[in-house]
mmCIF file of C-alpha atoms and ligand atoms in Angstrom:
data_model
loop_
_atom_site.group_PDB
_atom_site.id
_atom_site.type_symbol
_atom_site.label_atom_id
_atom_site.label_comp_id
_atom_site.label_asym_id
_atom_site.label_seq_id
_atom_site.Cartn_x
_atom_site.Cartn_y
_atom_site.Cartn_z
ATOM 1 C CA MET A 1 112.775 110.404 71.838
ATOM 2 C CA HIS A 2 114.295 110.634 68.357
ATOM 3 C CA SER A 3 118.024 110.829 67.752
ATOM 4 C CA LEU A 4 119.327 113.353 65.222
ATOM 5 C CA ASN A 5 119.377 110.554 62.616
ATOM 6 C CA ASP A 6 115.774 109.638 63.194
ATOM 7 C CA LEU A 7 113.841 112.899 62.869
ATOM 8 C CA PRO A 8 110.643 113.560 60.849
ATOM 9 C CA ARG A 9 111.525 113.630 57.126
ATOM 10 C CA PHE A 10 109.251 116.572 56.362
ATOM 11 C CA VAL A 11 108.574 119.471 58.696
ATOM 12 C CA GLU A 12 105.919 122.107 58.091
ATOM 13 C CA VAL A 13 107.180 125.628 58.707
ATOM 14 C CA VAL A 14 104.251 127.973 59.340
ATOM 15 C CA GLU A 15 105.172 131.528 58.417
ATOM 16 C CA VAL A 16 103.588 133.930 60.916
ATOM 17 C CA GLY A 17 105.495 137.071 59.917
ATOM 18 C CA PRO A 18 102.604 138.863 58.181
ATOM 19 C CA ARG A 19 100.509 138.501 61.358
ATOM 20 C CA ASP A 20 102.663 138.007 64.484
ATOM 21 C CA GLY A 21 105.606 139.757 62.822
ATOM 22 C CA LEU A 22 103.735 142.949 61.972
ATOM 23 C CA GLN A 23 100.896 143.182 64.535
ATOM 24 C CA ASN A 24 103.075 145.063 67.021
ATOM 25 C CA GLU A 25 104.453 147.676 64.609
ATOM 26 C CA ALA A 26 103.688 151.167 65.886
ATOM 27 C CA ASN A 27 103.589 152.727 62.413
ATOM 28 C CA PRO A 28 100.968 151.506 59.972
ATOM 29 C CA VAL A 29 102.360 149.050 57.425
ATOM 30 C CA PRO A 30 100.566 149.665 54.100
ATOM 31 C CA ALA A 31 98.415 146.806 52.823
ATOM 32 C CA ALA A 32 100.497 146.805 49.618
ATOM 33 C CA VAL A 33 103.632 145.961 51.633
ATOM 34 C CA LYS A 34 101.846 143.164 53.486
ATOM 35 C CA ILE A 35 100.527 141.771 50.204
ATOM 36 C CA ASP A 36 103.998 141.900 48.667
ATOM 37 C CA LEU A 37 105.397 140.143 51.754
ATOM 38 C CA ILE A 38 102.816 137.358 51.601
ATOM 39 C CA ASP A 39 103.264 136.902 47.839
ATOM 40 C CA ARG A 40 107.035 136.600 48.272
ATOM 41 C CA LEU A 41 106.584 134.045 51.069
ATOM 42 C CA SER A 42 104.177 132.076 48.880
ATOM 43 C CA ALA A 43 106.629 132.193 45.983
ATOM 44 C CA ALA A 44 109.330 130.901 48.361
ATOM 45 C CA GLY A 45 107.231 127.742 48.742
ATOM 46 C CA MET A 46 105.962 128.293 52.299
ATOM 47 C CA PRO A 47 103.298 125.628 52.842
ATOM 48 C CA HIS A 48 101.356 127.790 55.279
ATOM 49 C CA VAL A 49 101.228 131.545 55.823
ATOM 50 C CA GLU A 50 99.374 133.095 58.753
ATOM 51 C CA ALA A 51 98.331 136.121 56.776
ATOM 52 C CA ALA A 52 95.857 138.157 58.827
ATOM 53 C CA ALA A 53 93.923 138.669 62.061
ATOM 54 C CA PHE A 54 90.239 139.578 62.134
ATOM 55 C CA VAL A 55 90.421 141.091 65.617
ATOM 56 C CA SER A 56 89.104 144.338 67.025
ATOM 57 C CA PRO A 57 90.961 147.267 65.391
ATOM 58 C CA LYS A 58 90.644 149.038 68.747
ATOM 59 C CA TRP A 59 92.785 146.328 70.291
ATOM 60 C CA VAL A 60 95.278 145.756 67.466
ATOM 61 C CA PRO A 61 95.158 148.643 64.971
ATOM 62 C CA GLN A 62 97.890 147.157 62.784
ATOM 63 C CA MET A 63 95.632 144.281 61.712
ATOM 64 C CA ALA A 64 92.776 146.552 60.639
ATOM 65 C CA GLY A 65 93.437 146.095 56.915
ATOM 66 C CA SER A 66 93.214 142.295 56.987
ATOM 67 C CA ALA A 67 90.310 142.069 54.519
ATOM 68 C CA GLU A 68 92.178 144.236 52.004
ATOM 69 C CA VAL A 69 95.301 142.122 52.446
ATOM 70 C CA MET A 70 93.445 138.840 51.896
ATOM 71 C CA ALA A 71 91.707 140.293 48.827
ATOM 72 C CA GLY A 72 95.013 141.430 47.328
ATOM 73 C CA ILE A 73 97.250 138.349 47.668
ATOM 74 C CA ARG A 74 98.009 135.869 44.904
ATOM 75 C CA ARG A 75 97.030 132.485 46.277
ATOM 76 C CA ARG A 76 99.566 129.823 45.445
ATOM 77 C CA PRO A 77 98.184 126.296 45.203
ATOM 78 C CA GLY A 78 100.033 124.402 47.926
ATOM 79 C CA THR A 79 100.065 127.304 50.380
ATOM 80 C CA ARG A 80 97.432 127.505 53.113
ATOM 81 C CA TYR A 81 96.398 130.995 54.256
ATOM 82 C CA SER A 82 95.193 131.274 57.838
ATOM 83 C CA ALA A 83 93.919 134.098 60.043
ATOM 84 C CA LEU A 84 93.241 134.712 63.721
ATOM 85 C CA VAL A 85 89.616 135.108 64.821
ATOM 86 C CA PRO A 86 88.664 135.884 68.434
ATOM 87 C CA ASN A 87 84.869 135.667 68.030
ATOM 88 C CA LEU A 88 81.985 135.215 65.587
ATOM 89 C CA LYS A 89 82.384 138.739 64.215
ATOM 90 C CA GLY A 90 85.964 137.929 63.261
ATOM 91 C CA MET A 91 84.830 134.585 61.859
ATOM 92 C CA GLU A 92 82.322 136.235 59.542
ATOM 93 C CA ALA A 93 85.027 138.556 58.231
ATOM 94 C CA ALA A 94 87.458 135.653 57.823
ATOM 95 C CA LEU A 95 84.952 133.602 55.854
ATOM 96 C CA ALA A 96 84.159 136.600 53.623
ATOM 97 C CA ALA A 97 87.913 136.923 53.018
ATOM 98 C CA ARG A 98 88.084 133.219 52.003
ATOM 99 C CA VAL A 99 90.730 132.076 54.476
ATOM 100 C CA ASP A 100 91.695 128.400 54.403
ATOM 101 C CA GLU A 101 92.038 128.092 58.163
ATOM 102 C CA VAL A 102 90.884 130.089 61.187
ATOM 103 C CA VAL A 103 92.772 130.282 64.465
ATOM 104 C CA VAL A 104 90.974 130.638 67.774
ATOM 105 C CA PHE A 105 93.382 131.803 70.440
ATOM 106 C CA THR A 106 93.294 131.620 74.188
ATOM 107 C CA ALA A 107 95.854 131.192 76.967
ATOM 108 C CA ALA A 108 97.158 128.834 79.618
ATOM 109 C CA SER A 109 96.847 131.572 82.254
ATOM 110 C CA GLU A 110 93.725 133.470 83.252
ATOM 111 C CA ALA A 111 95.709 136.694 83.602
ATOM 112 C CA PHE A 112 96.938 136.615 80.014
ATOM 113 C CA ALA A 113 93.506 135.692 78.632
ATOM 114 C CA GLN A 114 92.064 138.759 80.339
ATOM 115 C CA LYS A 115 94.768 141.075 78.978
ATOM 116 C CA ASN A 116 94.732 139.725 75.430
ATOM 117 C CA ILE A 117 91.106 138.851 74.729
ATOM 118 C CA ASN A 118 89.296 140.475 77.650
ATOM 119 C CA CYS A 119 87.698 137.325 79.029
ATOM 120 C CA SER A 120 88.431 134.216 81.075
ATOM 121 C CA ILE A 121 89.678 130.994 79.488
ATOM 122 C CA ALA A 122 86.252 129.386 79.971
ATOM 123 C CA GLU A 123 84.510 132.393 78.387
ATOM 124 C CA SER A 124 86.896 132.252 75.428
ATOM 125 C CA ILE A 125 85.990 128.608 74.824
ATOM 126 C CA GLU A 126 82.281 129.500 74.879
ATOM 127 C CA ARG A 127 82.991 132.316 72.386
ATOM 128 C CA PHE A 128 84.791 129.833 70.136
ATOM 129 C CA ARG A 129 81.870 127.387 70.020
ATOM 130 C CA PRO A 130 79.912 129.231 67.283
ATOM 131 C CA VAL A 131 83.211 129.912 65.483
ATOM 132 C CA ALA A 132 83.996 126.190 65.470
ATOM 133 C CA HIS A 133 80.476 125.398 64.267
ATOM 134 C CA ALA A 134 80.788 127.943 61.435
ATOM 135 C CA ALA A 135 84.194 126.553 60.465
ATOM 136 C CA LYS A 136 82.853 122.998 60.245
ATOM 137 C CA THR A 137 79.805 124.152 58.268
ATOM 138 C CA ALA A 138 81.998 126.098 55.824
ATOM 139 C CA GLY A 139 84.584 123.307 55.561
ATOM 140 C CA VAL A 140 87.345 125.596 56.824
ATOM 141 C CA ARG A 141 90.135 124.163 58.975
ATOM 142 C CA LEU A 142 90.079 125.097 62.650
ATOM 143 C CA ARG A 143 93.270 125.654 64.656
ATOM 144 C CA GLY A 144 93.592 126.450 68.344
ATOM 145 C CA SER A 145 96.431 128.439 69.851
ATOM 146 C CA ILE A 146 97.482 128.469 73.510
ATOM 147 C CA SER A 147 99.516 131.486 74.634
ATOM 148 C CA VAL A 148 101.928 131.661 77.583
ATOM 149 C CA ALA A 149 102.257 127.866 77.709
ATOM 150 C CA LEU A 150 105.806 128.132 79.076
ATOM 151 C CA GLY A 151 105.458 131.173 81.294
ATOM 152 C CA CYS A 152 103.197 134.191 81.694
ATOM 153 C CA PRO A 153 104.258 137.834 82.016
ATOM 154 C CA TYR A 154 101.514 138.422 84.604
ATOM 155 C CA GLN A 155 101.214 135.114 86.463
ATOM 156 C CA GLY A 156 104.795 133.785 86.212
ATOM 157 C CA GLU A 157 105.177 130.004 86.058
ATOM 158 C CA VAL A 158 102.671 127.959 84.091
ATOM 159 C CA GLN A 159 102.314 124.245 84.782
ATOM 160 C CA PRO A 160 101.964 121.703 81.940
ATOM 161 C CA THR A 161 98.711 120.563 83.574
ATOM 162 C CA ALA A 162 97.218 124.027 82.860
ATOM 163 C CA VAL A 163 98.252 123.713 79.211
ATOM 164 C CA VAL A 164 96.860 120.187 78.939
ATOM 165 C CA ASP A 165 93.548 121.400 80.334
ATOM 166 C CA VAL A 166 93.264 123.969 77.507
ATOM 167 C CA VAL A 167 94.442 121.443 74.897
ATOM 168 C CA ARG A 168 91.563 119.187 75.992
ATOM 169 C CA ARG A 169 89.019 122.002 75.680
ATOM 170 C CA LEU A 170 90.282 123.014 72.219
ATOM 171 C CA ALA A 171 90.285 119.371 71.134
ATOM 172 C CA ASP A 172 86.653 119.065 72.306
ATOM 173 C CA LEU A 173 85.784 122.057 70.118
ATOM 174 C CA GLY A 174 87.007 120.066 67.130
ATOM 175 C CA CYS A 175 90.319 121.799 66.448
ATOM 176 C CA ASP A 176 92.220 120.130 63.627
ATOM 177 C CA SER A 177 95.514 121.270 65.121
ATOM 178 C CA ILE A 178 96.729 123.066 68.241
ATOM 179 C CA ASP A 179 99.690 125.406 68.769
ATOM 180 C CA ILE A 180 101.594 125.505 72.012
ATOM 181 C CA ALA A 181 103.030 128.996 72.261
ATOM 182 C CA ASP A 182 105.881 130.430 74.286
ATOM 183 C CA THR A 183 104.632 133.999 73.953
ATOM 184 C CA ILE A 184 107.425 135.593 75.975
ATOM 185 C CA GLY A 185 110.226 133.231 74.977
ATOM 186 C CA VAL A 186 111.147 132.058 78.477
ATOM 187 C CA GLY A 187 110.965 128.300 77.868
ATOM 188 C CA THR A 188 114.019 126.064 77.761
ATOM 189 C CA PRO A 189 114.309 122.691 75.966
ATOM 190 C CA GLY A 190 113.479 120.461 78.953
ATOM 191 C CA ALA A 191 110.353 122.458 79.759
ATOM 192 C CA VAL A 192 109.342 122.369 76.089
ATOM 193 C CA GLN A 193 109.655 118.580 75.957
ATOM 194 C CA ALA A 194 107.699 118.244 79.200
ATOM 195 C CA VAL A 195 104.765 120.335 77.971
ATOM 196 C CA PHE A 196 104.617 118.691 74.526
ATOM 197 C CA ASP A 197 104.908 115.249 76.091
ATOM 198 C CA ALA A 198 102.018 116.055 78.451
ATOM 199 C CA ALA A 199 99.915 117.547 75.637
ATOM 200 C CA SER A 200 100.545 114.541 73.388
ATOM 201 C CA ARG A 201 98.788 112.333 75.929
ATOM 202 C CA VAL A 202 95.483 114.065 75.130
ATOM 203 C CA PHE A 203 95.975 115.226 71.513
ATOM 204 C CA ALA A 204 97.960 113.587 68.708
ATOM 205 C CA LEU A 205 101.544 114.836 68.553
ATOM 206 C CA ALA A 206 101.248 114.966 64.753
ATOM 207 C CA ARG A 207 98.612 117.693 65.150
ATOM 208 C CA LEU A 208 100.550 119.841 67.640
ATOM 209 C CA ALA A 209 102.727 122.769 66.568
ATOM 210 C CA GLY A 210 105.413 124.764 68.365
ATOM 211 C CA HIS A 211 105.270 128.581 68.391
ATOM 212 C CA PHE A 212 108.377 129.912 70.076
ATOM 213 C CA HIS A 213 109.336 133.532 70.599
ATOM 214 C CA ASP A 214 113.062 134.159 70.961
ATOM 215 C CA THR A 215 113.252 136.698 73.800
ATOM 216 C CA TYR A 216 115.778 134.643 75.786
ATOM 217 C CA GLY A 217 117.569 133.185 72.751
ATOM 218 C CA GLN A 218 116.079 129.717 73.338
ATOM 219 C CA ALA A 219 113.728 129.410 70.387
ATOM 220 C CA LEU A 220 115.889 127.424 67.957
ATOM 221 C CA ALA A 221 116.976 125.046 70.743
ATOM 222 C CA ASN A 222 113.309 124.674 71.653
ATOM 223 C CA VAL A 223 112.436 123.796 68.045
ATOM 224 C CA LEU A 224 115.077 121.067 68.108
ATOM 225 C CA ALA A 225 113.875 119.770 71.478
ATOM 226 C CA ALA A 226 110.285 119.483 70.236
ATOM 227 C CA LEU A 227 111.479 117.988 66.942
ATOM 228 C CA GLN A 228 113.288 115.248 68.846
ATOM 229 C CA LEU A 229 110.012 114.443 70.544
ATOM 230 C CA GLY A 230 108.383 114.064 67.101
ATOM 231 C CA VAL A 231 106.701 117.472 66.643
ATOM 232 C CA ALA A 232 106.743 118.280 62.925
ATOM 233 C CA SER A 233 105.124 121.727 62.632
ATOM 234 C CA PHE A 234 106.744 124.957 63.762
ATOM 235 C CA HIS A 235 105.797 128.596 63.499
ATOM 236 C CA ALA A 236 108.445 131.098 62.518
ATOM 237 C CA SER A 237 108.613 134.707 61.429
ATOM 238 C CA VAL A 238 110.717 135.941 58.560
ATOM 239 C CA ALA A 239 113.660 138.020 59.859
ATOM 240 C CA GLY A 240 112.501 137.117 63.397
ATOM 241 C CA LEU A 241 110.011 139.976 63.382
ATOM 242 C CA GLY A 242 107.241 140.231 65.884
ATOM 243 C CA GLY A 243 105.831 140.306 69.354
ATOM 244 C CA CYS A 244 102.499 140.492 71.099
ATOM 245 C CA PRO A 245 101.061 143.903 72.030
ATOM 246 C CA TYR A 246 99.833 142.359 75.300
ATOM 247 C CA ALA A 247 103.224 140.853 76.286
ATOM 248 C CA LYS A 248 105.485 143.873 76.671
ATOM 249 C CA GLY A 249 109.185 143.241 76.106
ATOM 250 C CA ALA A 250 108.653 139.926 74.301
ATOM 251 C CA THR A 251 110.591 139.806 71.041
ATOM 252 C CA GLY A 252 109.748 138.177 67.741
ATOM 253 C CA ASN A 253 109.317 134.563 66.819
ATOM 254 C CA VAL A 254 112.213 132.346 65.932
ATOM 255 C CA ALA A 255 113.376 133.482 62.485
ATOM 256 C CA THR A 256 112.088 131.447 59.551
ATOM 257 C CA GLU A 257 115.485 131.591 57.858
ATOM 258 C CA ASP A 258 117.174 130.094 60.949
ATOM 259 C CA VAL A 259 114.627 127.283 61.272
ATOM 260 C CA VAL A 260 114.793 126.405 57.561
ATOM 261 C CA TYR A 261 118.616 126.528 57.618
ATOM 262 C CA MET A 262 118.716 124.158 60.602
ATOM 263 C CA LEU A 263 116.115 121.767 59.183
ATOM 264 C CA HIS A 264 117.818 121.561 55.794
ATOM 265 C CA GLY A 265 121.135 121.014 57.588
ATOM 266 C CA LEU A 266 119.507 118.060 59.370
ATOM 267 C CA GLY A 267 118.435 116.664 55.992
ATOM 268 C CA ILE A 268 114.763 117.484 56.632
ATOM 269 C CA ASP A 269 112.603 118.615 53.725
ATOM 270 C CA THR A 270 110.489 121.772 54.161
ATOM 271 C CA GLY A 271 109.544 122.556 50.550
ATOM 272 C CA VAL A 272 110.915 126.046 51.203
ATOM 273 C CA ASP A 273 113.484 127.869 49.075
ATOM 274 C CA LEU A 274 115.912 129.245 51.688
ATOM 275 C CA ARG A 275 117.406 131.815 49.331
ATOM 276 C CA ALA A 276 113.971 133.259 48.545
ATOM 277 C CA VAL A 277 113.061 133.456 52.244
ATOM 278 C CA VAL A 278 116.334 135.207 53.065
ATOM 279 C CA GLN A 279 115.650 137.731 50.312
ATOM 280 C CA THR A 280 112.137 138.207 51.683
ATOM 281 C CA GLY A 281 113.592 138.919 55.138
ATOM 282 C CA ASP A 282 115.818 141.546 53.549
ATOM 283 C CA PHE A 283 112.843 143.030 51.692
ATOM 284 C CA ILE A 284 110.540 143.363 54.717
ATOM 285 C CA THR A 285 113.159 144.691 57.149
ATOM 286 C CA ARG A 286 114.087 147.405 54.633
ATOM 287 C CA ALA A 287 110.413 148.155 53.930
ATOM 288 C CA ILE A 288 109.547 148.731 57.601
ATOM 289 C CA GLY A 289 112.952 149.977 58.776
ATOM 290 C CA ARG A 290 113.606 147.163 61.248
ATOM 291 C CA PRO A 291 116.791 145.208 61.957
ATOM 292 C CA ASN A 292 117.003 141.709 60.518
ATOM 293 C CA HIS A 293 117.085 139.344 63.522
ATOM 294 C CA SER A 294 117.811 136.204 61.505
ATOM 295 C CA ARG A 295 121.389 135.051 62.059
ATOM 296 C CA ALA A 296 121.282 132.741 59.021
ATOM 297 C CA GLY A 297 119.634 135.485 56.969
ATOM 298 C CA ARG A 298 122.286 138.055 57.835
ATOM 299 C CA ALA A 299 125.122 135.595 57.276
ATOM 300 C CA LEU A 300 123.819 134.531 53.869
ATOM 301 C CA LEU A 301 123.152 138.104 52.740
ATOM 302 C CA ALA A 302 126.718 139.055 53.727
ATOM 303 C CA LYS A 303 128.108 135.995 51.975
ATOM 304 C CA TRP A 304 126.201 136.705 48.763
ATOM 305 C CA ALA A 305 127.224 140.367 48.835
ATOM 306 C CA ALA A 306 130.879 139.364 49.260
ATOM 307 C CA GLU A 307 130.615 136.898 46.397
ATOM 308 C CA GLN A 308 129.103 139.548 44.156
ATOM 309 C CA GLY A 309 131.941 141.874 45.160
ATOM 310 C CA ASN A 310 134.384 139.138 44.099
ATOM 311 C CA GLY A 311 132.639 138.841 40.757
ATOM 312 C CA THR A 312 130.968 135.537 41.696
ATOM 313 C CA SER A 313 127.302 135.342 40.781
ATOM 314 C CA ALA A 314 125.123 135.300 43.890
ATOM 315 C CA ALA A 315 122.893 132.872 42.030
ATOM 316 C CA CYS A 316 125.652 130.227 42.369
ATOM 317 C CA ALA A 317 125.927 130.605 46.135
ATOM 318 C CA ALA A 318 124.071 128.787 48.935
HETATM 319 P P1 LIG B 1 86.089 143.549 73.791
HETATM 320 O O1 LIG B 1 86.404 144.999 73.860
HETATM 321 O O2 LIG B 1 85.812 142.842 75.055
HETATM 322 O O3 LIG B 1 84.928 143.187 72.739
HETATM 323 O O4 LIG B 1 87.311 142.861 73.039
HETATM 324 P P2 LIG B 1 83.565 143.847 72.369
HETATM 325 O O5 LIG B 1 82.723 142.741 71.850
HETATM 326 O O6 LIG B 1 83.065 144.685 73.503
HETATM 327 O O7 LIG B 1 83.946 144.804 71.133
HETATM 328 C C1 LIG B 1 84.620 146.019 71.262
HETATM 329 C C2 LIG B 1 84.646 146.695 69.907
HETATM 330 O O8 LIG B 1 85.439 145.914 68.998
HETATM 331 C C3 LIG B 1 83.269 146.829 69.265
HETATM 332 O O9 LIG B 1 83.307 147.975 68.452
HETATM 333 C C4 LIG B 1 83.199 145.599 68.396
HETATM 334 O O10 LIG B 1 82.323 145.738 67.303
HETATM 335 C C5 LIG B 1 84.620 145.482 67.910
HETATM 336 P P3 LIG B 1 82.477 149.291 68.855
HETATM 337 O O11 LIG B 1 81.071 148.835 68.996
HETATM 338 O O12 LIG B 1 83.065 149.745 70.193
HETATM 339 O O13 LIG B 1 82.738 150.230 67.721
HETATM 340 N N1 LIG B 1 84.986 144.101 67.588
HETATM 341 C C6 LIG B 1 85.535 143.721 66.441
HETATM 342 N N2 LIG B 1 85.888 144.404 65.336
HETATM 343 C C7 LIG B 1 86.431 143.683 64.322
HETATM 344 N N3 LIG B 1 86.665 142.356 64.389
HETATM 345 C C8 LIG B 1 86.349 141.655 65.485
HETATM 346 C C9 LIG B 1 85.756 142.344 66.564
HETATM 347 N N4 LIG B 1 85.327 141.954 67.776
HETATM 348 C C10 LIG B 1 84.848 143.025 68.391
HETATM 349 N N5 LIG B 1 86.584 140.350 65.533
HETATM 350 C C11 LIG B 1 88.175 141.109 71.655
HETATM 351 C C12 LIG B 1 87.345 141.439 72.884
HETATM 352 C C13 LIG B 1 88.454 139.608 71.692
HETATM 353 C C14 LIG B 1 87.415 141.476 70.409
HETATM 354 C C15 LIG B 1 89.497 141.915 71.729
HETATM 355 O O14 LIG B 1 90.082 141.701 72.983
HETATM 356 C C16 LIG B 1 90.485 141.547 70.662
HETATM 357 O O15 LIG B 1 90.253 141.771 69.479
HETATM 358 N N6 LIG B 1 91.644 140.953 71.070
HETATM 359 C C17 LIG B 1 92.661 140.518 70.134
HETATM 360 C C18 LIG B 1 94.018 140.725 70.718
HETATM 361 C C19 LIG B 1 95.054 140.277 69.747
HETATM 362 O O16 LIG B 1 94.833 140.203 68.549
HETATM 363 N N7 LIG B 1 96.264 139.967 70.276
HETATM 364 C C20 LIG B 1 97.369 139.563 69.452
HETATM 365 C C21 LIG B 1 97.161 138.240 68.792
HETATM 366 S S1 LIG B 1 97.371 136.859 69.900
HETATM 367 C C22 LIG B 1 99.076 136.598 69.892
HETATM 368 O O17 LIG B 1 99.828 137.362 69.369
HETATM 369 C C23 LIG B 1 99.559 135.322 70.499
HETATM 370 C C24 LIG B 1 99.981 134.276 69.452
HETATM 371 O O18 LIG B 1 100.966 134.776 68.586
HETATM 372 C C25 LIG B 1 100.531 133.059 70.176
HETATM 373 C C26 LIG B 1 101.577 133.473 71.202
HETATM 374 O O19 LIG B 1 102.669 133.906 70.838
HETATM 375 O O20 LIG B 1 101.203 133.405 72.374
HETATM 376 C C27 LIG B 1 98.772 133.821 68.617
HETATM 377 MG MG1 LIG B 2 103.114 134.866 68.999
#
């Protein structure tokens, strides 16, 4: 267990706003807005943007324009662009769109797998086999994602052993990295450390990532808890946007601005320009008419506005 003085020196923040943040929006978000969002996140220095999902448009209509989005973005060297793929059809579309990384996603509970991808966990792994093969052949990175690892809206409690079982299966597929996701934001720091500790016994901690939704206000504490264990990759959504259409009531991911603010405060490098991310959170919440859920984002925007009101240049602040 690391003390606060002995944390990883660099942490990768994976921006999932364009995918997880927008997939649940009831009103269509124009491709041009998504492209603008991704370009701003790239310009802010995000090392990794989860930009799209090549899923069935019948299941998640908001992600239907993913090919157009991928074709329209400006790719910044140094930023990796990933996309969700549930099956070979999605994989073919993702390869045609030239993604850098594909994400196969399953769950730690059978009930959630059925609701989200319409199959059992075992069936999902079989579906991923040709996807994994295609990824290796094309030289595209392969990531696995495990939903409801800290609690399931249908099943209730989820044991770390169930998560470890899925980590093993995704590792056997050849995943380069694996996300452990608290889809409904129920996890608390002790439970987070327990599940990451268990997972790290079968898959290198350096290749695990935390994906925490903030429904119960635990997400930032959970990032810190995993960080103290040595996890150095975290997903976050600008302005805390998001939710899963198949996990009703779950709120967005931990806000990118809040994670970056905390990491920089701990002296940890992220390569991310906090000011630019805060401005991006302001841009996207105005564009889609949503509240900004980032506490750091709101505080900094208010501070900069006050400074401008006082005649101080906002460029000098923060
Ligand atoms: P299904 O209905 O069993 O599949 O859905 P199907 O093979 O019978 O196909 C149904 C229709 O969809 C067919 O069209 C297919 O062609 C089409 P039709 O013949 O009826 O016109 N189709 C596709 N179209 C485009 N791209 C594809 C594709 N596949 C089939 N890839 C399926 C099974 C897995 C496809 C469906 O359940 C699905 O797309 N699920 C995705 C759900 C989803 O995206 N959920 C949100 C993302 S996961 C998440 O948010 C969690 C995460 O953030 C971590 C966390 O927080 O937990 C990652
Ligand atoms: Mg999610």
